[in-house]
Short mmCIF file of C-alpha atoms in Angstrom, two decimals:
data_model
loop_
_atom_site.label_atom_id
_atom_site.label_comp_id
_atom_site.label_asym_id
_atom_site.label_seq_id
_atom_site.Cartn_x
_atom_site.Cartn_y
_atom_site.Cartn_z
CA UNK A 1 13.54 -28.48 44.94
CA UNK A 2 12.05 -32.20 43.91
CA UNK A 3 15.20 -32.27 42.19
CA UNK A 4 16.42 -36.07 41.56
CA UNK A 5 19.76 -36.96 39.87
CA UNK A 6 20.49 -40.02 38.45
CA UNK A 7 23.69 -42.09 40.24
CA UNK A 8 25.52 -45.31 39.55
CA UNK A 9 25.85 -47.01 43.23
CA UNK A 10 29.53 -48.14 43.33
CA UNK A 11 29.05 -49.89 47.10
CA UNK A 12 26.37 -50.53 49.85
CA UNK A 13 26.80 -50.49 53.49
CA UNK A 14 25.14 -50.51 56.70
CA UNK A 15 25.42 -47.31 59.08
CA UNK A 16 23.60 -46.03 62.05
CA UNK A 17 21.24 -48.90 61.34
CA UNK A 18 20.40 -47.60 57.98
CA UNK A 19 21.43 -49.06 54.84
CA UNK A 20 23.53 -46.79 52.76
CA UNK A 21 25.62 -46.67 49.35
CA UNK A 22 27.94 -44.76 47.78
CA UNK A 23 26.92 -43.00 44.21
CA UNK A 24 28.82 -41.46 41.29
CA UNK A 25 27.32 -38.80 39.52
CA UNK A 26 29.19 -37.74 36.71
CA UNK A 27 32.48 -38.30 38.47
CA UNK A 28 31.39 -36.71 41.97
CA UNK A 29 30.62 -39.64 44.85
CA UNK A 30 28.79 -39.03 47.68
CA UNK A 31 27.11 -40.78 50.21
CA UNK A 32 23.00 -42.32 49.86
CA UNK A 33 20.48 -43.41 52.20
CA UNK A 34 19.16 -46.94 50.89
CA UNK A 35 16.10 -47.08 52.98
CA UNK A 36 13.67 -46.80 50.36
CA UNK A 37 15.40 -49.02 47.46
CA UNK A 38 16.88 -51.76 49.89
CA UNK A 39 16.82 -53.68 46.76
CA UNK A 40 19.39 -51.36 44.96
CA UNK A 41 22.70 -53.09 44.09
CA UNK A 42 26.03 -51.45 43.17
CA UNK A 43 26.23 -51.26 39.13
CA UNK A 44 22.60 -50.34 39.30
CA UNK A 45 21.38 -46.41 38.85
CA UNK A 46 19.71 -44.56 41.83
CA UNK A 47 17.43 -41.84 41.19
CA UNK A 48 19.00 -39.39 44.16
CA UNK A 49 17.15 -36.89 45.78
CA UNK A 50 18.00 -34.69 49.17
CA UNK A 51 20.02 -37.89 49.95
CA UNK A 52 17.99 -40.59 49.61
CA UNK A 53 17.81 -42.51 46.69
CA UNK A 54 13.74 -42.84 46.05
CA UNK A 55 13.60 -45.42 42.93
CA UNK A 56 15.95 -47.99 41.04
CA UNK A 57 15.67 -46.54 37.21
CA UNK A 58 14.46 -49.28 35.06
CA UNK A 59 16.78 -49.45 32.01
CA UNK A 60 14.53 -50.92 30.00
CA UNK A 61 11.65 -48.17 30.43
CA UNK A 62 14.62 -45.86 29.89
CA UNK A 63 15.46 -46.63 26.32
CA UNK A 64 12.16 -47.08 25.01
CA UNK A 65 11.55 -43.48 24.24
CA UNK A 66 14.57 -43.88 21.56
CA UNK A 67 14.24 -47.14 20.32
CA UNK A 68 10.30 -45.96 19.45
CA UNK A 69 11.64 -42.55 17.75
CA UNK A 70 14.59 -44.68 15.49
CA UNK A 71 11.48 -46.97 14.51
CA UNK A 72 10.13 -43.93 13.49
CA UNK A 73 12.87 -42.55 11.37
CA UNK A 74 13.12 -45.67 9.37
CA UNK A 75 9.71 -45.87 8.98
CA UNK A 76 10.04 -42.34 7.58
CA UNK A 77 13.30 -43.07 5.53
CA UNK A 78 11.61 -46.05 4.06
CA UNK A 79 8.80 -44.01 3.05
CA UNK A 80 11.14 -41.65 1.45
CA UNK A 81 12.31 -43.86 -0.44
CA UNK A 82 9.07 -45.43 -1.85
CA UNK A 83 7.55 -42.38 -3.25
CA UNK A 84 4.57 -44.22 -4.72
CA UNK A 85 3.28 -45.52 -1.17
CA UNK A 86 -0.09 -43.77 0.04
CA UNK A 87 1.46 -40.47 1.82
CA UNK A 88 1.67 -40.93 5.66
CA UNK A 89 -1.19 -40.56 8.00
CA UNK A 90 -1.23 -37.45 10.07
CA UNK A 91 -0.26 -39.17 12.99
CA UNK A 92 2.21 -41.90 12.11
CA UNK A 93 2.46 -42.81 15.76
CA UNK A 94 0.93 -46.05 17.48
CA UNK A 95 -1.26 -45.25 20.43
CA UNK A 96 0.79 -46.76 23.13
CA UNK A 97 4.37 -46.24 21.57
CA UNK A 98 5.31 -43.18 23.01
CA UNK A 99 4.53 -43.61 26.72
CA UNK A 100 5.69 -46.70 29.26
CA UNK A 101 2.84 -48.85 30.59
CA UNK A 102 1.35 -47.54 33.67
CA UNK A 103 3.89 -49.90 36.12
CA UNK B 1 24.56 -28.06 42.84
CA UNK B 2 27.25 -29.93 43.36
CA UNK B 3 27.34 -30.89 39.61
CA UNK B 4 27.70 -28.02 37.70
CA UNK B 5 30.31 -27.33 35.78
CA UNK B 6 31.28 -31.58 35.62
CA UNK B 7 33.13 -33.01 32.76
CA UNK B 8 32.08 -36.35 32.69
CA UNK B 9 28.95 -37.43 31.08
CA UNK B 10 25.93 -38.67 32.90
CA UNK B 11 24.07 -41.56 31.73
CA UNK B 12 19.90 -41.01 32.25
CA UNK B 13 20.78 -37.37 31.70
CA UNK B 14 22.40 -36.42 28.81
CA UNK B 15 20.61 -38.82 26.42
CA UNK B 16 17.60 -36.54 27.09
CA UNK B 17 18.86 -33.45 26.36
CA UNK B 18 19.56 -34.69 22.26
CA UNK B 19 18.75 -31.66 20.52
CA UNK B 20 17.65 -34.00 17.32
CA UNK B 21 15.37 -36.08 19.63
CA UNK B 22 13.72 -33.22 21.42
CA UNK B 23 13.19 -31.57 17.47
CA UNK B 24 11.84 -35.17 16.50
CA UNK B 25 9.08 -34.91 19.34
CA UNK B 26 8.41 -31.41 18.38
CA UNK B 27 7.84 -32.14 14.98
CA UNK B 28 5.29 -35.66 15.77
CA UNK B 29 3.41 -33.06 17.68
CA UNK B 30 3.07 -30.78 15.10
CA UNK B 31 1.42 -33.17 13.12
CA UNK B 32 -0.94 -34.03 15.93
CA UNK B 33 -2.24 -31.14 16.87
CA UNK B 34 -5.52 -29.29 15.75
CA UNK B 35 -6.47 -26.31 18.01
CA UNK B 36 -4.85 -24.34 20.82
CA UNK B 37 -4.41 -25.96 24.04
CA UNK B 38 -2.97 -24.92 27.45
CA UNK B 39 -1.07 -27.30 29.53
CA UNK B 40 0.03 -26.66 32.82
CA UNK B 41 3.68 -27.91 34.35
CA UNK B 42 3.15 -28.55 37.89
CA UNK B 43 6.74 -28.73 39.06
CA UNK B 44 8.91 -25.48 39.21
CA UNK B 45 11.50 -28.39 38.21
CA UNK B 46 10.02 -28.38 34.88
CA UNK B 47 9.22 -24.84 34.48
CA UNK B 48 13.27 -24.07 35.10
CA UNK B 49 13.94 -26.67 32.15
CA UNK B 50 11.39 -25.32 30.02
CA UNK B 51 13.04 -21.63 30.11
CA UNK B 52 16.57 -23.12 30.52
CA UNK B 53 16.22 -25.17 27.06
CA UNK B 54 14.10 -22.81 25.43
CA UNK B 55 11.54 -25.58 25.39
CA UNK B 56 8.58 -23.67 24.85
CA UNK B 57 9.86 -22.03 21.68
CA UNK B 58 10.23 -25.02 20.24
CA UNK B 59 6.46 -26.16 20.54
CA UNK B 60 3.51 -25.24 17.74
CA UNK B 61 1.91 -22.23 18.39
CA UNK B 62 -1.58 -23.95 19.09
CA UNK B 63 0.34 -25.27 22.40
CA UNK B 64 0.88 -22.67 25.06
CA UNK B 65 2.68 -23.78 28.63
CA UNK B 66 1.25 -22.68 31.69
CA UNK B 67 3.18 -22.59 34.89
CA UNK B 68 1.97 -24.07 38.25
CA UNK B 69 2.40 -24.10 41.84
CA UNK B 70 4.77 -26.63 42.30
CA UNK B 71 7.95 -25.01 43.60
CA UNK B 72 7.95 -25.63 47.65
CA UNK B 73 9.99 -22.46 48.43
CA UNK B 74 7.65 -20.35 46.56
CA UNK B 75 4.17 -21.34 48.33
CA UNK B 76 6.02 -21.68 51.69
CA UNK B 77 3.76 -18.65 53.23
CA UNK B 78 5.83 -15.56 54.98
CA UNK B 79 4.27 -16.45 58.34
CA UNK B 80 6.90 -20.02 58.26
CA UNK B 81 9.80 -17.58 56.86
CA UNK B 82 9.29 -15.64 59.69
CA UNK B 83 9.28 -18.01 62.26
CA UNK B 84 12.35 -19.39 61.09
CA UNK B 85 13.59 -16.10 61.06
CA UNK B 86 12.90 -16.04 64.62
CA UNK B 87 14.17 -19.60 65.37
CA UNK B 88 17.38 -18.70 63.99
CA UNK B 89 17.91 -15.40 66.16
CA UNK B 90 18.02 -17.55 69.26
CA UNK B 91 21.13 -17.73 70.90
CA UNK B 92 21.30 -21.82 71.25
CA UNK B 93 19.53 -22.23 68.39
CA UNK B 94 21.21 -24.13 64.99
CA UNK B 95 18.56 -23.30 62.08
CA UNK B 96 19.46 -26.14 59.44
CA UNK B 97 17.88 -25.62 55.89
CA UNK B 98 17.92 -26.23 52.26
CA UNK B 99 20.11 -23.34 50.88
CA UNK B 100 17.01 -22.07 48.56
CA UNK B 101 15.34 -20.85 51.96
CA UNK B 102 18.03 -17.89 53.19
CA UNK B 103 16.74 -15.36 50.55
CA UNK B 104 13.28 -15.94 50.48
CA UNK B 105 11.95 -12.46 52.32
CA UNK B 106 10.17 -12.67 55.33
CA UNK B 107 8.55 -9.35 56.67
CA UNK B 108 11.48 -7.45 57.72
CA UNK B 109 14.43 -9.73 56.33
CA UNK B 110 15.55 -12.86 55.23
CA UNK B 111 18.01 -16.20 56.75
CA UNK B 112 20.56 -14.82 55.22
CA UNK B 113 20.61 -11.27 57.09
CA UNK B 114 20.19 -13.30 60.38
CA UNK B 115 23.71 -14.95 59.49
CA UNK B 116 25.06 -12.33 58.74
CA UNK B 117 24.14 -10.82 61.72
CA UNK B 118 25.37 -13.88 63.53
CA UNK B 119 22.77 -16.34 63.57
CA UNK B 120 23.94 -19.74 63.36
CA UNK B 121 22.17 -20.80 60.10
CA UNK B 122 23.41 -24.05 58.59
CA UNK B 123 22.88 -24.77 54.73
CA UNK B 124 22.47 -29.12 54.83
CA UNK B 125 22.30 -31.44 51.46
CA UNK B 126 20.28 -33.79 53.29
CA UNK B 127 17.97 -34.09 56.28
CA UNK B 128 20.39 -36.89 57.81
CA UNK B 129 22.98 -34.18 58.24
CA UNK B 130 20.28 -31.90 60.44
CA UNK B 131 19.63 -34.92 62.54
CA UNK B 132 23.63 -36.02 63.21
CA UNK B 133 24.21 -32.27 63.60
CA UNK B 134 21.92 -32.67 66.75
CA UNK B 135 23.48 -35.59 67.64
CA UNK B 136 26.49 -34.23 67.73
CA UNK B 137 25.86 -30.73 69.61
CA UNK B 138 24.03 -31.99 72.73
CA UNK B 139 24.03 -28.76 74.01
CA UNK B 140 22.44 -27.15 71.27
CA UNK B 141 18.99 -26.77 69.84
CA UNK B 142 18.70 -28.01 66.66
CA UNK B 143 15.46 -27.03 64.55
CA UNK B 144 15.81 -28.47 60.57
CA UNK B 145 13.65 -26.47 58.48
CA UNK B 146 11.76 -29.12 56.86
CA UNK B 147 9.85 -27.69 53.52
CA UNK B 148 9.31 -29.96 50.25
CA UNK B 149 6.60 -31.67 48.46
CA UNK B 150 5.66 -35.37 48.90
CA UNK B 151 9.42 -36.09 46.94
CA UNK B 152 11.03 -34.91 49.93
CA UNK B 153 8.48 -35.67 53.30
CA UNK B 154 10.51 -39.18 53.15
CA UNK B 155 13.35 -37.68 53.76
CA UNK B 156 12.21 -35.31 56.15
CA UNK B 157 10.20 -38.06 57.71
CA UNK B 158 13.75 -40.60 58.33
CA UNK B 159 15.18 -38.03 60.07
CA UNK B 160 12.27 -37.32 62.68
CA UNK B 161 12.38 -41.27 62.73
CA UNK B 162 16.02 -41.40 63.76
CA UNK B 163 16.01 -38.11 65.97
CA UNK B 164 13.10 -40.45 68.21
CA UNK B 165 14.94 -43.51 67.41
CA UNK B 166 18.63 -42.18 68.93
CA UNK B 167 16.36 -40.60 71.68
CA UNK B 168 17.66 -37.07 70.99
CA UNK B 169 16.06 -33.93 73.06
CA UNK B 170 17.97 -31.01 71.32
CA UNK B 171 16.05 -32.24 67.76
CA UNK B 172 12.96 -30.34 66.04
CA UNK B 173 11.67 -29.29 62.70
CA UNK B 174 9.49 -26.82 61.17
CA UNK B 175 7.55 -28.46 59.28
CA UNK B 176 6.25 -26.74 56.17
CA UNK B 177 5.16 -29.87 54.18
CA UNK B 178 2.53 -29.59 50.72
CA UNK B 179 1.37 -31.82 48.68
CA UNK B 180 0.57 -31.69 44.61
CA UNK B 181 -2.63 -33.12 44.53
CA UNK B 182 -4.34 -30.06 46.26
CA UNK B 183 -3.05 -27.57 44.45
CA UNK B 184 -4.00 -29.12 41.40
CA UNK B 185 -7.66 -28.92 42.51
CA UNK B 186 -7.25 -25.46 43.89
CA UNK B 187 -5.58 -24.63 40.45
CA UNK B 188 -8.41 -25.80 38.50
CA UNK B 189 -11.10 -24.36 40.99
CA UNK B 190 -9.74 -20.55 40.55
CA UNK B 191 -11.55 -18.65 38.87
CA UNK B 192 -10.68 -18.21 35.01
CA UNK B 193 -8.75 -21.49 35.36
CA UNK B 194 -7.33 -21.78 31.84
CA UNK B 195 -5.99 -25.24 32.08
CA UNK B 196 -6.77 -27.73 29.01
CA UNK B 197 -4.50 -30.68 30.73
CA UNK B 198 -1.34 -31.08 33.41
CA UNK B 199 2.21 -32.55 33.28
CA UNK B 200 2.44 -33.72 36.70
CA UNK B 201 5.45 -34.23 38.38
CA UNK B 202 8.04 -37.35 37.69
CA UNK B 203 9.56 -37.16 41.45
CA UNK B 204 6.54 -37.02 43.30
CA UNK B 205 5.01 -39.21 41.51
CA UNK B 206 8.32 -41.56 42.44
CA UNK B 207 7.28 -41.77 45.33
CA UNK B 208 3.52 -41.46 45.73
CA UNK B 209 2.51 -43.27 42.52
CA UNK B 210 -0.13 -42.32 39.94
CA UNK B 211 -3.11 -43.28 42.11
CA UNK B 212 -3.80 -39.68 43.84
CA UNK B 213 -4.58 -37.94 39.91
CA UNK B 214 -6.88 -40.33 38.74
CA UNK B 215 -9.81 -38.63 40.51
CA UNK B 216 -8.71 -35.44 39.24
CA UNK B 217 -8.17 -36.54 36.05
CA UNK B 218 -11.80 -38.36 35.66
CA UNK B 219 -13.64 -35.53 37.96
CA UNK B 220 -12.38 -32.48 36.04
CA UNK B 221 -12.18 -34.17 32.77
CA UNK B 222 -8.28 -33.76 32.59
CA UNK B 223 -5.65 -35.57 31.57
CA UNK B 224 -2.44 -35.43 33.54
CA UNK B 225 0.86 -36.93 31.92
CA UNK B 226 3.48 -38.14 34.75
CA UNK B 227 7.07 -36.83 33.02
CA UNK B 228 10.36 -35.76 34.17
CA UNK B 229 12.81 -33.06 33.93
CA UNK B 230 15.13 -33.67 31.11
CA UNK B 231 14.24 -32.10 27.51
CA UNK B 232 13.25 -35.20 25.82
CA UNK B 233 10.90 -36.07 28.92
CA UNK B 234 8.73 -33.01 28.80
CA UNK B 235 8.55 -33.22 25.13
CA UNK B 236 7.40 -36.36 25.49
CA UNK B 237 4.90 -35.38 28.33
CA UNK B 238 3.48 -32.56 26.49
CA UNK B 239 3.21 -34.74 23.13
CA UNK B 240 1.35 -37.39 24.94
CA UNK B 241 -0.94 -34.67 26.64
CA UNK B 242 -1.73 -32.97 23.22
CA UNK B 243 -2.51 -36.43 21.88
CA UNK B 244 -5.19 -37.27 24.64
CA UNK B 245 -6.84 -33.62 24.13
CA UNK B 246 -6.83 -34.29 20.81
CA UNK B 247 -8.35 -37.69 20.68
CA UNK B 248 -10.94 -36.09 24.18
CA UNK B 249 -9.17 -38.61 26.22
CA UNK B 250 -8.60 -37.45 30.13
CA UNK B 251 -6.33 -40.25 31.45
CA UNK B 252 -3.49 -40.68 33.97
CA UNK B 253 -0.44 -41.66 31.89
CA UNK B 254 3.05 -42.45 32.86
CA UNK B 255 5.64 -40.91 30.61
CA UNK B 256 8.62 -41.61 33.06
CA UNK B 257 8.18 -45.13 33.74
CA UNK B 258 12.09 -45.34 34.01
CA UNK B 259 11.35 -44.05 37.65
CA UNK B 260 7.55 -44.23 38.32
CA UNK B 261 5.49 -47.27 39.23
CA UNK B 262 2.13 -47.32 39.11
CA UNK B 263 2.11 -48.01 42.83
CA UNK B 264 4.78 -45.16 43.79
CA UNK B 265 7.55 -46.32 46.48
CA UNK B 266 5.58 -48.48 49.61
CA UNK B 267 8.68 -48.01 51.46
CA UNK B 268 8.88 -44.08 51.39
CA UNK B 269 4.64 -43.86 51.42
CA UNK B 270 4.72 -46.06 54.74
CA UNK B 271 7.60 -43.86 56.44
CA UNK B 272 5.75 -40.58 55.48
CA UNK B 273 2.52 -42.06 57.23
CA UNK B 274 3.81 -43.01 60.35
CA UNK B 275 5.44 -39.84 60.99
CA UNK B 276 3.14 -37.26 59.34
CA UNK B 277 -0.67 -36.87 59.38
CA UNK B 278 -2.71 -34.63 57.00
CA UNK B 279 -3.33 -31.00 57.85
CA UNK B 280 -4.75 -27.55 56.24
CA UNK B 281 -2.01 -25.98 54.85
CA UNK B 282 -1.49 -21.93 53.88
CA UNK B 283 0.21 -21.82 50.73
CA UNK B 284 1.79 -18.21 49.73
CA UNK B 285 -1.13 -16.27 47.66
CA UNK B 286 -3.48 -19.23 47.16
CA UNK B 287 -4.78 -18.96 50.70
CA UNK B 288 -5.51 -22.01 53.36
CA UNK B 289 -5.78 -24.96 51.19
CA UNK B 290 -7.92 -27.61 53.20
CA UNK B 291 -5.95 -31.30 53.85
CA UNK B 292 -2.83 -30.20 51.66
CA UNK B 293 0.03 -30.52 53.89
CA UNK B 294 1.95 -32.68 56.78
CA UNK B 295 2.01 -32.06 60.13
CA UNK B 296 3.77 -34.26 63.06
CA UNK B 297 1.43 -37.14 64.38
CA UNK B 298 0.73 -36.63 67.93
CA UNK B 299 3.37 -39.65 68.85
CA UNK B 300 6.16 -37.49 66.97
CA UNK B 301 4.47 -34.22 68.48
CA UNK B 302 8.14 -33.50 71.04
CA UNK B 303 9.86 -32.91 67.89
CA UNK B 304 7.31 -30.04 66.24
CA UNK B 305 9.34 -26.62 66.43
CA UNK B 306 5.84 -24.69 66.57
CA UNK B 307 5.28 -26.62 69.57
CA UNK B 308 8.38 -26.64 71.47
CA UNK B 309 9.40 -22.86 71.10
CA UNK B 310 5.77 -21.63 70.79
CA UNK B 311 5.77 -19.63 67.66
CA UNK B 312 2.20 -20.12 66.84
CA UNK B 313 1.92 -16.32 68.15
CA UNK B 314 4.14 -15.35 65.23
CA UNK B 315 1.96 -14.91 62.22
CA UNK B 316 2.29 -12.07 59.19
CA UNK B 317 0.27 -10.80 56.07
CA UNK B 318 1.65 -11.67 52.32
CA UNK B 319 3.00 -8.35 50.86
CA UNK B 320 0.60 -7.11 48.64
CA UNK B 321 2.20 -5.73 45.79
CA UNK B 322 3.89 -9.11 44.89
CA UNK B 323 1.37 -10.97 42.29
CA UNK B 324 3.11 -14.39 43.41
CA UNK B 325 -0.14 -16.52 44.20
CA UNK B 326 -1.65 -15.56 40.88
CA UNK B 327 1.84 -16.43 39.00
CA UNK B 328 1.83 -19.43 41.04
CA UNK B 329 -2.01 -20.50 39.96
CA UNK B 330 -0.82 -19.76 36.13
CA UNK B 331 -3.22 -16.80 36.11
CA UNK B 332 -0.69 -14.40 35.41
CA UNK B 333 2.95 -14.33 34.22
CA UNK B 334 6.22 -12.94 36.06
CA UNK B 335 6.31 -10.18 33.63
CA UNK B 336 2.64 -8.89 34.29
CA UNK B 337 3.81 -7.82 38.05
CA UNK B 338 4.73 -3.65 38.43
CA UNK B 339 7.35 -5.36 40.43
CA UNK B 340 9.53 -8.04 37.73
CA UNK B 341 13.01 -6.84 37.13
CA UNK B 342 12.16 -3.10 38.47
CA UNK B 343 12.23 -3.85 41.98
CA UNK B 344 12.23 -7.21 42.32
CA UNK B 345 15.03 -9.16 40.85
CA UNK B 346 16.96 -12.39 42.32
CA UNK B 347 19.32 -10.03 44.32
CA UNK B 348 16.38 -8.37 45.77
CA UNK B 349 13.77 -10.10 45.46
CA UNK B 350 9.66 -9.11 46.99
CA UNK B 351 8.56 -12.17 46.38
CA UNK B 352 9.66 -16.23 46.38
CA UNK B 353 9.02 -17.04 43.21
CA UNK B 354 12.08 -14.41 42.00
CA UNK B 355 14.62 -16.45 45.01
CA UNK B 356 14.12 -20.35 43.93
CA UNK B 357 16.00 -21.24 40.54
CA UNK B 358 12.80 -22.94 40.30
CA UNK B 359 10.29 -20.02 40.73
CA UNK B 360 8.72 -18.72 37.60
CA UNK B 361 9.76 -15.26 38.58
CA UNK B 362 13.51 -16.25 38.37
CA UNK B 363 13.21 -18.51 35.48
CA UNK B 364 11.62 -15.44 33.38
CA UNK B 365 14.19 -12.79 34.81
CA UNK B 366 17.22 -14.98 34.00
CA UNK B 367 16.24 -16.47 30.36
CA UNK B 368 13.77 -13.90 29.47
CA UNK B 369 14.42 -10.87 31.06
CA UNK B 370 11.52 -8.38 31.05
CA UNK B 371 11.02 -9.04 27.01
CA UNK B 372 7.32 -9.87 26.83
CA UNK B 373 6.91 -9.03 23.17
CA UNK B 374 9.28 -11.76 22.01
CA UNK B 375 9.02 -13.78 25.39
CA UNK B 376 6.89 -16.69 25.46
CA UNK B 377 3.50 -17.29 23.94
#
């Protein structure tokens, strides 16, 4: 039900005093209610939901998750390949890697 | 959904549903963890995902997933069903609703029966439609069943907005409005509460911000991870949760920062106030759950459906064979009612929870059908 899908905005319009933009999602447009991300600019992703798009995603915050798990892996590979370094800690993580600040 | 079945990929979607990332976060949390803990998904969102992916197999065994009350169609109580029922019975009458509503059972049948029977039930993707619908059929009554958690009330809340704004007579809703917060006290109030920490929900959370859990979070000792819906999001939720229970932290973190802000969206918070006020809400099961829904403020009062067509008189009793409100509290699982997959199944379903794709009951029934002894932990 609080399902939101993700949606380039191609356009953005004004209609029955509302501002409004069209989205692609996957190759399907349809038609979004800009009231609550006026901001929201065509080449920029919408999260939709019921029609209205309720945030901008931040593309930034988006690929953090991956850049901090291929950090990982090298760390890992390099570890591999530098068998007399102290074994790795139980949690090789840094506390705040893995999560976006709060904003 | 209009996107099943596409061909084209989706970028914010598909990324986070990489088998080898979702194993990577799998295996960092194996290393984390110490003892057992239960963590509770809030949204019925996440609980589809979580069956869908075959998440929950994929976790150590210390970590069990609990499933919460966060599926709007499945706490909506019978009394509402049946007064839409009702509603859409009228000659006049144009019931518009989300299309998850016209199976859910009410007493003697269900939206969909009325149709068939010739009601003039409408199935909209948006609240704007319900509104131009009415705009468009002057002569007709227009009633837009309005049901959702606090990711949908801004929607809902735009098109009571416009319906005052275009000065529209033939306009109302039935307004079935609840809100997380609540039920995550209520949830942790029950009695034999199992719940070590929460994954709260990424779209609320859109638009209300984190603000609302941090009382929870500090008064029950909890800590409650914002994530979304993909794979690698509630990986990533439930890896951050484990590591605060771990280290005895009870924080609010945001592990979907690509669409929350701390401070939620102002824009959809301020439409949501000036149309709705707080109000006691019934949820299916769980009982009257004080200050936990939306009702009309008395300036939007001519467009309440209760109001207008007087169905407070209408009121029913939950069936009680269906074990919904304790499935919905995380008490009890689908396949611990006499009912899952004998007599209620998702083309007959007793209970909600079996009609939402979102509804534990369903979830279970379709990925894990009636195998408890190699379902989930």
């Amino acid at each position: 039900m609080c399902l939101g899908i993700p949606g380039q905005l191609v356009e953005v319009y004004q209609k029955d005093d509302l501002p409004m933009g069209k989205a692609d999602f996957g190759g399907v447009v349809k038609e979004v209610c800009l009231a609550y991300t006026p901001e929201a600019q065509p080449g920029q992703y919408v999260l939709v939901h019921v029609g209205f798009a309720i945030s901008v995603i931040d593309e930034t915050e988006a690929g953090e998750i991956f850049s901090m798990l291929a950090q990982m892996e090298s760390l890992a590979e390099s570890e591999a390949t530098e068998p007399m370094n102290e074994p790795p800690p139980s949690s090789p993580l840094p506390q705040q890697s893995i999560s976006g600040p709060e904003g | 959904m209009v996107l099943l079945g596409r061909f084209m990929p989706m970028k914010y979607v598909d990324e986070y549903r990489n088998p080898q990332v979702v194993r990577q976060l799998a295996e960092q949390m194996r290393r984390l963890v110490s003892r057992p803990w239960q963590i509770m998904e809030i949204c019925g969102g996440q609980t589809h995902a979580i069956m869908r992916f075959s998440l929950d197999t994929l976790l150590p065994v210390e970590i069990t997933l609990i499933h919460g009350p966060g599926c709007p169609v499945c706490v909506t109580p019978v009394e509402i069903v049946d007064r839409a029922i009702w509603l859409a019975g009228q000659p006049g009458v144009i019931l518009c609703s989300f299309g998850d509503m016209l199976r859910v059972p009410g007493t003697q049948k269900d939206l969909l029966t009325v149709k068939s029977e010739g009601g003039d039930v409408r199935v909209v993707y948006s609240p704007l439609d319900a509104v131009r619908l009415a705009q468009k059929e002057p002569d007709r009554e227009v009633v837009f069943f309005a049901i959702g958690f606090e990711t949908t009330a801004p929607a809902n809340a735009m098109a009571v907005r416009l319906a005052k704004q275009w000065g529209l007579r033939n306009f109302s809703v039935l307004a079935a409005h609840v809100l997380v917060p609540p039920a995550m006290e209520a949830v942790l109030q029950a009695p034999g509460s199992k719940v070590d920490g929460f994954l709260a929900a990424g779209h609320v959370c859109t638009v209300m911000g984190l603000e609302g859990y941090r009382r929870i979070a500090t008064k029950y000792r909890k800590p409650i991870v914002v994530t979304g819906f993909e794979p690698v999001d509630i990986l990533r939720g439930i890896f951050c949760c484990v590591r605060q229970l771990e280290q005895g932290r009870h924080e609010v973190e945001n592990a979907y920062a690509r669409s929350v802000r701390a401070k939620g969206n102002l824009l959809a918070q301020r439409q949501i106030e000036e149309v709705f006020q707080l109000a006691d809400r019934k949820w299916r099961g769980m009982g009257v759950i004080p200050a936990s829904g939306l009702e009309l403020r008395p300036a939007y009062a001519q467009f309440d459906a209760v109001r207008r067509f007087g169905l407070e008189r209408i009121s029913a009793e939950e069936p009680t064979e269906c074990i919904a409100g304790q499935v919905l509290q995380g008490l009890k699982r689908p396949y611990e009612c006499p009912l899952f997959a004998r007599q209620c199944t998702p083309e007959h379903p007793r209970g909600a929870p079996m009609v939402s794709a979102e509804g534990a009951c369903a979830a279970y029934y379709r990925y894990r059908p009636g195998r408890p002894a190699d379902g989930p932990k």
